[in-house]
Coordinates of C-alpha atoms and ligand atoms in Angstrom, one line a residue:
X132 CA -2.1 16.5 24.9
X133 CA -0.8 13.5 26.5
X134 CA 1.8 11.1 26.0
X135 CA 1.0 7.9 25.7
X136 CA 2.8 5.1 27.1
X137 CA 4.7 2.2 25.4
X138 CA 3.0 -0.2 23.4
X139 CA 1.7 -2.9 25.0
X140 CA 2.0 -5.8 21.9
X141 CA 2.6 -5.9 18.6
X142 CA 0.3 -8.4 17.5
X143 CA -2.7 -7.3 15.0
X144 CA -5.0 -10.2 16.9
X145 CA -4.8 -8.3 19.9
X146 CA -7.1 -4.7 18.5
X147 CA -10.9 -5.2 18.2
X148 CA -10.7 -5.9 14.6
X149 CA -13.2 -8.1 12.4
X150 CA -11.7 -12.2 12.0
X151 CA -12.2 -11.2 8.1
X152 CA -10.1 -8.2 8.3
X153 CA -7.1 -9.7 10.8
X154 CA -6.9 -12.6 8.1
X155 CA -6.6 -10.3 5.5
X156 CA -3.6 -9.0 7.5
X157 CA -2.0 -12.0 7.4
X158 CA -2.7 -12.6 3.8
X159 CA -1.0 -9.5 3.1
X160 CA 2.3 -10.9 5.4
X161 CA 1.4 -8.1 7.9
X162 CA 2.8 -10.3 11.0
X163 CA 3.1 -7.6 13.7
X164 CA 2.5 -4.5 14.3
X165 CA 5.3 -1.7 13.3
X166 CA 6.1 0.3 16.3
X167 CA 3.8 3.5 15.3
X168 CA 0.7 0.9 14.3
X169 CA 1.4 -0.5 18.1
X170 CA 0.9 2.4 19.9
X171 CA -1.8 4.4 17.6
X172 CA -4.3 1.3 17.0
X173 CA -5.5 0.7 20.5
X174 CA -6.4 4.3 20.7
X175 CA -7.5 5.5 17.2
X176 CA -10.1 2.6 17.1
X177 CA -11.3 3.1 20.4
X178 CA -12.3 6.7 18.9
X179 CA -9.8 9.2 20.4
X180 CA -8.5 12.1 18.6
X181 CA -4.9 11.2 17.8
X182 CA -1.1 13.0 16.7
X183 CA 1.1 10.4 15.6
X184 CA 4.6 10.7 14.7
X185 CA 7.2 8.7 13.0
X186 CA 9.3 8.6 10.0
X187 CA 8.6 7.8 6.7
X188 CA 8.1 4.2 5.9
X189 CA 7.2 3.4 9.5
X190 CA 3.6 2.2 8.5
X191 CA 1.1 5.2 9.2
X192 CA -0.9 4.2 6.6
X193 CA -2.7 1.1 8.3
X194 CA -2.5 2.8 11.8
X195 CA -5.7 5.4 10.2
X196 CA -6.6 2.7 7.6
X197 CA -7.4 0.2 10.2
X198 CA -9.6 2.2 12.4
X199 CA -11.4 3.9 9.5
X200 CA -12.2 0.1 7.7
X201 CA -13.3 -1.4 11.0
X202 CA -15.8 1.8 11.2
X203 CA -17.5 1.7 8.4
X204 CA -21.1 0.3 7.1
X205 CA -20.9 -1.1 3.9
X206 CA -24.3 -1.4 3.5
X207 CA -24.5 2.6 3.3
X208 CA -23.7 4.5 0.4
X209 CA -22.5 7.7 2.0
X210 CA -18.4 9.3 2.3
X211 CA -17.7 7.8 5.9
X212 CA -14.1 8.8 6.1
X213 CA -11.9 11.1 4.3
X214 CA -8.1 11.4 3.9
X215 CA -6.6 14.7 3.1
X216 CA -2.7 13.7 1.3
X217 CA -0.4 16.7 0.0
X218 CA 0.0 14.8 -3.2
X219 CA -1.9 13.3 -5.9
X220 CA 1.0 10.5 -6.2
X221 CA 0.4 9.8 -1.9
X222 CA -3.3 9.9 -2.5
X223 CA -3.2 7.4 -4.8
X224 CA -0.6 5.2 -2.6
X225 CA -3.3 5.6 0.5
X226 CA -6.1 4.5 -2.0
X227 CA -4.4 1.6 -3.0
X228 CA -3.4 0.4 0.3
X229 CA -7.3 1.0 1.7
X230 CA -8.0 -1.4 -1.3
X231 CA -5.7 -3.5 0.0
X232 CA -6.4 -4.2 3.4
X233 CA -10.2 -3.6 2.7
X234 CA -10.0 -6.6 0.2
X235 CA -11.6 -8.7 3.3
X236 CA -14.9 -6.1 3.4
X237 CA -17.4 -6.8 0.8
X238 CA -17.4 -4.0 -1.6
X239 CA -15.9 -0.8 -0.1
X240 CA -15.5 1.8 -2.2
X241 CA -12.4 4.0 -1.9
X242 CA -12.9 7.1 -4.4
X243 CA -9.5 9.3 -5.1
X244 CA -10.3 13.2 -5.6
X245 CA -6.8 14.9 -6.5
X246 CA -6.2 17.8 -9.3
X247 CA -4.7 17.9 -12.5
X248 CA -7.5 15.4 -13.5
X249 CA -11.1 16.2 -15.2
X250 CA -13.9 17.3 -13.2
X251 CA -16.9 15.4 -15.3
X252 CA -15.4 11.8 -14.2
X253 CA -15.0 12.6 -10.7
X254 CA -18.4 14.0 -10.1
X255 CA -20.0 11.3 -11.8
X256 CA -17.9 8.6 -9.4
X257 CA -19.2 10.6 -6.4
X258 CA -22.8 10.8 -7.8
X259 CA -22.5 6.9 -8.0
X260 CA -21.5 6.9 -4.2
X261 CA -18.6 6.1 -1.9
X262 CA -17.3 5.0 1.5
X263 CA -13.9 6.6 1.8
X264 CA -12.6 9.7 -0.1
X265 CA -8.9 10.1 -0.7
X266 CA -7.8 13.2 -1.8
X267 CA -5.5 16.9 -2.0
X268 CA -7.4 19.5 0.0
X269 CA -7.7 21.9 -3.1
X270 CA -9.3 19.4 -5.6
X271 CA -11.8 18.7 -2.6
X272 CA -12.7 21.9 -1.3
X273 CA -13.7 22.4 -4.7
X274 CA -15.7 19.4 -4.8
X275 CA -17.4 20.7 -1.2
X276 CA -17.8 24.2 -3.0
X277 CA -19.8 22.7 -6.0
X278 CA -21.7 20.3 -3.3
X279 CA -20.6 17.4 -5.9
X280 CA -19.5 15.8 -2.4
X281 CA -21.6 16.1 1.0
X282 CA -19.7 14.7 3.9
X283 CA -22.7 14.6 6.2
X284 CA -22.2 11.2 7.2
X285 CA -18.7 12.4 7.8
X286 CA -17.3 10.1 11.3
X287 CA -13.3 10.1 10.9
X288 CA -11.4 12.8 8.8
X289 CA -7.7 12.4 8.5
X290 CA -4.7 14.7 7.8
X291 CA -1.8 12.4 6.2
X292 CA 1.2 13.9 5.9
X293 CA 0.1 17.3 7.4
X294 CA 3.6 18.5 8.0
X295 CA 4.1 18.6 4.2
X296 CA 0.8 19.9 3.7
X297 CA 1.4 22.8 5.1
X298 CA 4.8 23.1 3.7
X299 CA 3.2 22.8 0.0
X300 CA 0.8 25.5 1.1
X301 CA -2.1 24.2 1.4
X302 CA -3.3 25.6 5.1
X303 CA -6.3 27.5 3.7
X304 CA -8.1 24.9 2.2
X305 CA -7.1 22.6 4.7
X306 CA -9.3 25.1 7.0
X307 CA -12.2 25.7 4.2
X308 CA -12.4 21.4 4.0
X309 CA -12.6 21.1 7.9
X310 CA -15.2 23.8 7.8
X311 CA -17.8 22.1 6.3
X312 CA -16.7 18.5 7.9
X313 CA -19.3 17.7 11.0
X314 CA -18.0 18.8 14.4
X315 CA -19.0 15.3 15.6
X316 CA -16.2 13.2 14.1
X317 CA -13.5 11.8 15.3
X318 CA -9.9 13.6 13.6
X319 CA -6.6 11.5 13.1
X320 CA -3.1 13.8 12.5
X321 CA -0.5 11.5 10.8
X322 CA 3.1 13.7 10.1
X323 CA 6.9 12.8 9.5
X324 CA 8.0 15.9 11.4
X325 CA 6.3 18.3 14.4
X326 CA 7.3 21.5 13.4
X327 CA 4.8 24.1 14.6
X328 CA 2.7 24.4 12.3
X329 CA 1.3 21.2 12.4
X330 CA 1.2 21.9 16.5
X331 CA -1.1 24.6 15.7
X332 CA -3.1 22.9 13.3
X333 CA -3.7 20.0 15.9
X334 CA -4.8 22.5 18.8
X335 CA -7.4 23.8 15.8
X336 CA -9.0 21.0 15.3
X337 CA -8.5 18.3 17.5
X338 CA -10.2 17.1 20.6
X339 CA -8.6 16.7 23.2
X340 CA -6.1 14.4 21.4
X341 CA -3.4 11.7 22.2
X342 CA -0.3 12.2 21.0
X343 CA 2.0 9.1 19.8
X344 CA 5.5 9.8 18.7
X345 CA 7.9 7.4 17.5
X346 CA 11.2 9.3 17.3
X347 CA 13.4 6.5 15.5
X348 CA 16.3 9.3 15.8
X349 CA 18.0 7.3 18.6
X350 CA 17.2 3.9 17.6
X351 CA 18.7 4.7 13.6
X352 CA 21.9 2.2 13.9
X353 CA 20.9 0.6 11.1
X354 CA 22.0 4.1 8.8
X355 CA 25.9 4.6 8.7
X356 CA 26.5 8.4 8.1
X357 CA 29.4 9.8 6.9
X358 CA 30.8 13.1 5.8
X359 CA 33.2 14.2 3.2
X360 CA 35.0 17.8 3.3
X361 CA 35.1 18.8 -0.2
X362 CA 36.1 22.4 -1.9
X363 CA 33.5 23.6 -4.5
X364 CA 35.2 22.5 -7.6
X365 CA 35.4 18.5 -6.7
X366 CA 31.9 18.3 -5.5
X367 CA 29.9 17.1 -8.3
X368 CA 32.9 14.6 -9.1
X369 CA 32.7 13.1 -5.2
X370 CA 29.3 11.8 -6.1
X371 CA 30.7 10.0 -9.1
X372 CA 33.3 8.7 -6.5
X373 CA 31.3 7.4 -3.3
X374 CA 28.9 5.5 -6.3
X375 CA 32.1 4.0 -7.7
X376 CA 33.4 2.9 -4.5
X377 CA 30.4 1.7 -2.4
X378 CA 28.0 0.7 -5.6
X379 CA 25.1 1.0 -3.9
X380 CA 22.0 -0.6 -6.2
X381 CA 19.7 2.5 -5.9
X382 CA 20.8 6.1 -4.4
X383 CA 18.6 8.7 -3.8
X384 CA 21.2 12.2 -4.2
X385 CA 19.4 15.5 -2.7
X386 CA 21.0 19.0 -4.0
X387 CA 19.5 22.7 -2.3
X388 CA 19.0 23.9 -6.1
X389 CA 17.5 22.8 -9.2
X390 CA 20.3 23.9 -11.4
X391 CA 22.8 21.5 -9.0
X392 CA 20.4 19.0 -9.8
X393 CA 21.2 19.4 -13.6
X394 CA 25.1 19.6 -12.9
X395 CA 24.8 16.4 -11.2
X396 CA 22.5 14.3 -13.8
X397 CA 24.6 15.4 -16.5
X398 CA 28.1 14.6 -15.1
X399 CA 26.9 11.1 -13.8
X400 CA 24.8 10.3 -17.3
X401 CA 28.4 11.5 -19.1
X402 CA 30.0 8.7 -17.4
X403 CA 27.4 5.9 -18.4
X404 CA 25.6 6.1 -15.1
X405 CA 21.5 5.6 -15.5
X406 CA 20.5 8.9 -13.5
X407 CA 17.7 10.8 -13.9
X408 CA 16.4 14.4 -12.2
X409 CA 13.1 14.7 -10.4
X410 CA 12.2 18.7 -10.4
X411 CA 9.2 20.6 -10.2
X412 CA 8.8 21.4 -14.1
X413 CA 8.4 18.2 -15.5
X414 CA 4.9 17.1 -16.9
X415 CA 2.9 15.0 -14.5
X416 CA 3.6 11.9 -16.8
X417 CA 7.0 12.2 -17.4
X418 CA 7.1 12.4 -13.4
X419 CA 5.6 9.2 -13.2
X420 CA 8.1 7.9 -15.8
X421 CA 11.3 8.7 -13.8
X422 CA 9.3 7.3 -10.5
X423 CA 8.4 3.9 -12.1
X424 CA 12.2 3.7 -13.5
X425 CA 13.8 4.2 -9.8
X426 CA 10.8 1.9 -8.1
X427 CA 11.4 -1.1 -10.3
X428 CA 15.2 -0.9 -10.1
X429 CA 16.2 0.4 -13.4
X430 CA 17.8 4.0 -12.7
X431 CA 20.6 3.6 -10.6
X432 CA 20.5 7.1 -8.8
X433 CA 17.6 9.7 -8.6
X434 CA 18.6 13.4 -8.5
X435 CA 16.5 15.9 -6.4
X436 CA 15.3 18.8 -4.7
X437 CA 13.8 18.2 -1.2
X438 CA 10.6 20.3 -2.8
X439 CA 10.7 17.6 -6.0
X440 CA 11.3 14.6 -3.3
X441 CA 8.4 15.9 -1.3
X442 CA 5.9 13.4 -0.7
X443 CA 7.6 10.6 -2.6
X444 CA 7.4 7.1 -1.0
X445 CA 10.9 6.0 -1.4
X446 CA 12.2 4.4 1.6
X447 CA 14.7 1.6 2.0
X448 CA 17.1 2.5 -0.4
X449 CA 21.0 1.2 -0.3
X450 CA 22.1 4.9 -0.2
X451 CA 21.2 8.9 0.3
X452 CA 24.0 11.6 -0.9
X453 CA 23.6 15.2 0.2
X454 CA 25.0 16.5 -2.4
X455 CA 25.0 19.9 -0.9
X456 CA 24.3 20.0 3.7
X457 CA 20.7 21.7 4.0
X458 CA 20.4 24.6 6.3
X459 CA 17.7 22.8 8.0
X460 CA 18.6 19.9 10.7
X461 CA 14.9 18.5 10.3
X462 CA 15.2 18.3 6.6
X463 CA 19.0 16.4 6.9
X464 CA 17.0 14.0 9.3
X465 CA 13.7 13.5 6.7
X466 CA 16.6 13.3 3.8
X467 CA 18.9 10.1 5.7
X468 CA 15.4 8.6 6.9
X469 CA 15.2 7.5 3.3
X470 CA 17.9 4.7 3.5
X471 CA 18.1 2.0 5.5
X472 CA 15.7 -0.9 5.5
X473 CA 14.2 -3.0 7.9
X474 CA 16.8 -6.0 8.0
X475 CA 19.6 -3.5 6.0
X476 CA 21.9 -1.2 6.8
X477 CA 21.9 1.9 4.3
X478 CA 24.4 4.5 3.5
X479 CA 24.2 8.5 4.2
X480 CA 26.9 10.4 2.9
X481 CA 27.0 13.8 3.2
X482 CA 29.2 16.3 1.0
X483 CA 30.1 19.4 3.0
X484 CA 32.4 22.8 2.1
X485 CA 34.0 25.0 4.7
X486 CA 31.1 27.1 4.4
X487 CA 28.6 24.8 5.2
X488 CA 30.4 23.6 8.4
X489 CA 27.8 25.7 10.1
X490 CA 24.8 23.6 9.2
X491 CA 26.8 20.4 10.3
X492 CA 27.0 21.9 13.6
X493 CA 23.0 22.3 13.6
X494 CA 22.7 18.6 12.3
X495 CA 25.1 17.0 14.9
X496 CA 23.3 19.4 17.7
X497 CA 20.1 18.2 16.7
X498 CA 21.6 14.5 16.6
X499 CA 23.3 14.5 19.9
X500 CA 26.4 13.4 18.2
X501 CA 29.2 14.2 16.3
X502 CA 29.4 13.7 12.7
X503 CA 31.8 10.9 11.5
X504 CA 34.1 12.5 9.4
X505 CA 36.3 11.0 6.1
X506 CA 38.5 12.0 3.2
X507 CA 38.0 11.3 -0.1
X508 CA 41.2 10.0 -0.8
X509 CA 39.7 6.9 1.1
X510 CA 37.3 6.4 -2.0
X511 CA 38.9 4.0 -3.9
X512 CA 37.5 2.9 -7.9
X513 CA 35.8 -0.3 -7.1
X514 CA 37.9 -3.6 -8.6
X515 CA 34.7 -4.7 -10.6
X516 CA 35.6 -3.1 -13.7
X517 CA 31.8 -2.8 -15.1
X518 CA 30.3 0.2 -14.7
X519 CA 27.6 0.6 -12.1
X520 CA 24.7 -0.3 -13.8
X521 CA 21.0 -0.8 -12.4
X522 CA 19.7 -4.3 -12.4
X523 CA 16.7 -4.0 -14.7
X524 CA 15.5 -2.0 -17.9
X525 CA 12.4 -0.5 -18.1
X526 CA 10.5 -1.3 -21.6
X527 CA 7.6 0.5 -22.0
X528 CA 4.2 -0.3 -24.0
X529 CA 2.1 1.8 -25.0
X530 CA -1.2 1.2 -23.9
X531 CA -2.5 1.2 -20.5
X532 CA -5.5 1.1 -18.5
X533 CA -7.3 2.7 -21.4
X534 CA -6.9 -0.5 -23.3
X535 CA -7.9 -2.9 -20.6
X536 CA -4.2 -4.2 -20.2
X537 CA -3.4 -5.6 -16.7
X538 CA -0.1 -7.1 -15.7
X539 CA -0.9 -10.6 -15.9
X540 CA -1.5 -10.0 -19.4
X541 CA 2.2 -8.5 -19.8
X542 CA 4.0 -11.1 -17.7
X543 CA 1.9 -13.9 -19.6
X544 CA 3.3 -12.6 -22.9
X545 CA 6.8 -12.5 -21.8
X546 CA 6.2 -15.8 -20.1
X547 CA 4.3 -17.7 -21.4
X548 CA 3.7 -16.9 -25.3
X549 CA 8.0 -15.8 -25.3
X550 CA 9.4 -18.2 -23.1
X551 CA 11.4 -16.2 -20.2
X552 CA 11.2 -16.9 -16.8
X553 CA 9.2 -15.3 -14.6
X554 CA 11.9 -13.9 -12.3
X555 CA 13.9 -12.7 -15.2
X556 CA 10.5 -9.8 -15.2
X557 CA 10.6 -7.3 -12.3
X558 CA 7.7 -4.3 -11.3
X559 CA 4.9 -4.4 -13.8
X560 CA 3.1 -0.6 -13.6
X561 CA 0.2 -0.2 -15.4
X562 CA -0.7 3.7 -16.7
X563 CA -3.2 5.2 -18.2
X564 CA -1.5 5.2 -21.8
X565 CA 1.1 3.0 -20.9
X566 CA 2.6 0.0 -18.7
X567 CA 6.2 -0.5 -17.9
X568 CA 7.7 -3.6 -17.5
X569 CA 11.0 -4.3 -16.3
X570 CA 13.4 -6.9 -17.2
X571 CA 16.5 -8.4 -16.8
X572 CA 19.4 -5.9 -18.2
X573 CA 20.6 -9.4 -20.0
X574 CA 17.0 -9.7 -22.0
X575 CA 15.9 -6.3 -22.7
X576 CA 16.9 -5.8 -25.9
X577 CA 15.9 -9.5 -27.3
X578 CA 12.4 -9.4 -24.8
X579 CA 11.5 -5.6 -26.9
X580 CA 12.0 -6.9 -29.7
X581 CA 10.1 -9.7 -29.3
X582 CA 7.3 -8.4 -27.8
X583 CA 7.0 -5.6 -30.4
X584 CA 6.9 -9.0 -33.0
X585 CA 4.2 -10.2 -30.8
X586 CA 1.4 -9.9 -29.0
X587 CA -0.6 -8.7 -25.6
X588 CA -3.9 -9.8 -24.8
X589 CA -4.4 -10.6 -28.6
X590 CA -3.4 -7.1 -29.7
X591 CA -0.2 -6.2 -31.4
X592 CA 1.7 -3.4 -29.5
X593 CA 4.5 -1.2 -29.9
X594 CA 6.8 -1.5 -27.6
X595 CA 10.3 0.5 -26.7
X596 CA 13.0 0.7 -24.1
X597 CA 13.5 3.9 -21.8
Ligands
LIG350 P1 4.4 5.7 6.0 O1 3.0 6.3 5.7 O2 4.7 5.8 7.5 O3 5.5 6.4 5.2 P2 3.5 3.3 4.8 O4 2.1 3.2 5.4 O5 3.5 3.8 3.4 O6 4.5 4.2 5.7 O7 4.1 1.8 4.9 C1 5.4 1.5 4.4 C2 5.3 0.1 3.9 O8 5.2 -0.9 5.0 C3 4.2 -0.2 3.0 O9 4.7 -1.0 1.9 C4 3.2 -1.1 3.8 O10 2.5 -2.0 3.0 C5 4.2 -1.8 4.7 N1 3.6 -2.2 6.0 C6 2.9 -1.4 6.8 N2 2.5 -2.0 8.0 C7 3.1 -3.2 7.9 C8 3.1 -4.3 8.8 N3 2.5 -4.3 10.0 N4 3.8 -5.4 8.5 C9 4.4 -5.5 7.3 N5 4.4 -4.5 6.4 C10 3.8 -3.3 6.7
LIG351 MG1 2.4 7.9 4.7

């Protein structure tokens, strides 16, 4: 495996792409090239074997995307490519940004293939014939098993997020998928982390691949860390005190246990604070629910295992909080990678007892620095005497896709039958049973009520606020 040398451009006009599809990239405000898309582009479209590296949030999408749209024949009604994603949620985020840049192609058909949804449908969808398959390795092994999908025609196969593939288990049918791919294809590794694991999955069944690595580490700047010394018994209370005193919009606060996860919503939803907890037990849809609430700005901070967090794409936020230090350096990395946008400086704060100072040695080891240290008496109440509340409120309708409801028909109602302005409505999601709209904090209550008096798409709805 070699390493490949530094980009040579960030321009999307310089790769042997289509006119239709490089306009569709700047329809889409995709200027340049994001560092990973730079140096994985040239080589995954000119049909090497590739390991690429980088954070989350860095792009990787569009660097496999690219190369597996500019690929494909249109005109033929066979699964081209596939990509294997460790979560339904991720599959359907790669589906929808294959739509997105594929907008330029006539008519490609991106199929998703994840469980925890009905057989019937997605066998008839496959029957009716697709370009690209999206999917979880289990729910498509089982599709390869039943020979509801043939991958014959199979030219580039690609593992997204492999690291946390592996880590959710899935290693086996990982191998039973690439089993019945064709050896003649051409097999692109995307991962956050390179633990090895993912090292041996890539000397399995990769050829002779490149290997692209953009290790943002020592170029982070942009996220301030700090660390707090706390005992035991102020902990959960600290959190309440960093939000209080830096206010941060949205805060994304990991804890090593589920039942610290529980501690923490409760204290912060005691003192008014919109939080909600993201663990493994909840129902699929009430897991969307909490997601779409954090996305569209209306819960101000999201409580979480890393397991829960895994495979989440929630980048750029104003803050992380390590509630407790993790034992692994890696995972402290993945959890501060979380904040810090492109043009904004994000917070990490880290809460650490005498008995974790251990693992802060392994994180400033791995870090090459020291960690900067700071008391809590520094955390002063913040003068604005409102509490922190999140910008929006989520209202929710109910009634979704199932009734043929698509956001314009929600931000019409609001805007045009009820009269607010458009930028008083935030993030429009549209479910299968429901859609969530939010809207300004100041109209939430008046903009329920009068949508529940009124109407979408002709229909009368009933409408509440989460
Ligand atoms: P990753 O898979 O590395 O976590 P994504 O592929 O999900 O990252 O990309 C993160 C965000 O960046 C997405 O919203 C995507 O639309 C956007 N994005 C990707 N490439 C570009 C680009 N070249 N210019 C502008 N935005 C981009
Ligand atoms: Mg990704």
């Amino acid at each position: 495996m070699n390493a490949s040398s530094p980009p040579p451009g960030d321009d999307f006009a310089t790769l042997p792409l289509s006119p239709a599809l490089l306009a569709n990239l700047q329809r889409l405000g995709y200027v340049r090239m994001t560092p990973i898309q730079a140096a994985s582009l040239p080589l995954a479209l000119a049909g090497t074997d590739l390991i690429a590296q980088a954070k989350t949030g860095s792009g990787k999408t569009a660097a496999f995307a690219l190369p597996l749209l500019a690929g494909l024949d249109a005109k033929r009604f066979v699964v081209q490519s596939m990509v294997l994603c460790p979560t339904r949620e991720l599959a359907e985020q790669v589906t929808q940004e294959l739509r997105r840049l594929a907008r330029a192609e006539d008519n490609v058909k991106v199929l998703t293939l994840c469980g925890g949804a009905t057989m019937r449908p997605q066998v008839a969808s496959l029957a009716h014939g697709a370009h690209v398959v999206v999917g979880t390795p289990g729910r498509i092994l089982d599709h390869l098993v039943r020979e509801t999908l043939s991958l014959d025609a199979l030219r580039i196969l690609v593992l997204d997020e492999a690291d946390r593939m592996l880590d959710m288990g899935f290693a086996e049918e990982i191998a039973g998928v690439i089993a019945r791919c064709p050896r003649q294809r051409q097999t692109l590794l995307f991962s956050a982390t390179y633990p090895p694991g993912v090292i041996k999955l890539a000397q399995r069944y990769l050829r002779n691949p490149q290997q692209v690595t953009i290790d943002e580490r020592h170029a982070p700047g942009k996220i301030r860390q700090r660390f707090y010394e706390v005992r035991e018994d102020e902990r959960l209370r600290a959190v309440a005190l960093l939000l209080d005193h830096y206010r941060p919009e949205r805060t994304l606060a990991f804890c090593n246990t589920k039942q610290r996860c529980s501690e923490l919503a409760a204290l912060l939803q005691a003192q008014g604070i919109v939080a909600l907890e993201l663990h493994g037990d909840l129902e699929q849809r009430d897991r969307d629910q909490v997601l779409v609430q954090f996305a569209n700005r209306s819960c101000s901070v999201l409580v979480a295992t890393d397991v829960a967090a895994r495979g989440l794409d929630i980048a750029g936020l104003e803050a992380v909080i390590n509630v407790d230090v993790t034992p692994d350096a890696e995972v402290h990395t993945h959890r501060v990678g979380r904040t810090g946008r492109a043009d904004e400086a994000g917070w990490a704060f880290s809460l650490a007892s005498r008995n974790e100072m251990d693992r802060v040695g392994r994180i400033d080891r791995m870090q090459g620095s020291d960690s900067a240290w700071h008391a809590l008496s520094e955390l002063t109440p913040s003068p604005d005497p409102e509490p922190l509340r999140p910008p929006m409120v989520t209202l929710q309708i109910l009634g979704g896709r199932k009734d043929k409801i698509r956001p314009g028909d929600v931000l019409g109602a609001l805007t045009k039958d009820l009269g607010y302005r458009a930028d008083q409505i935030g993030k429009i999601s549209v479910g299968e049973f429901s859609t969530y709209v939010a809207v300004d904090r100041g109209i939430a209550r008046d903009a329920a009520r009068a949508l529940n008096a009124g109407k979408v798409k002709g229909r009368t709805v009933k409408v509440r606020r989460l």
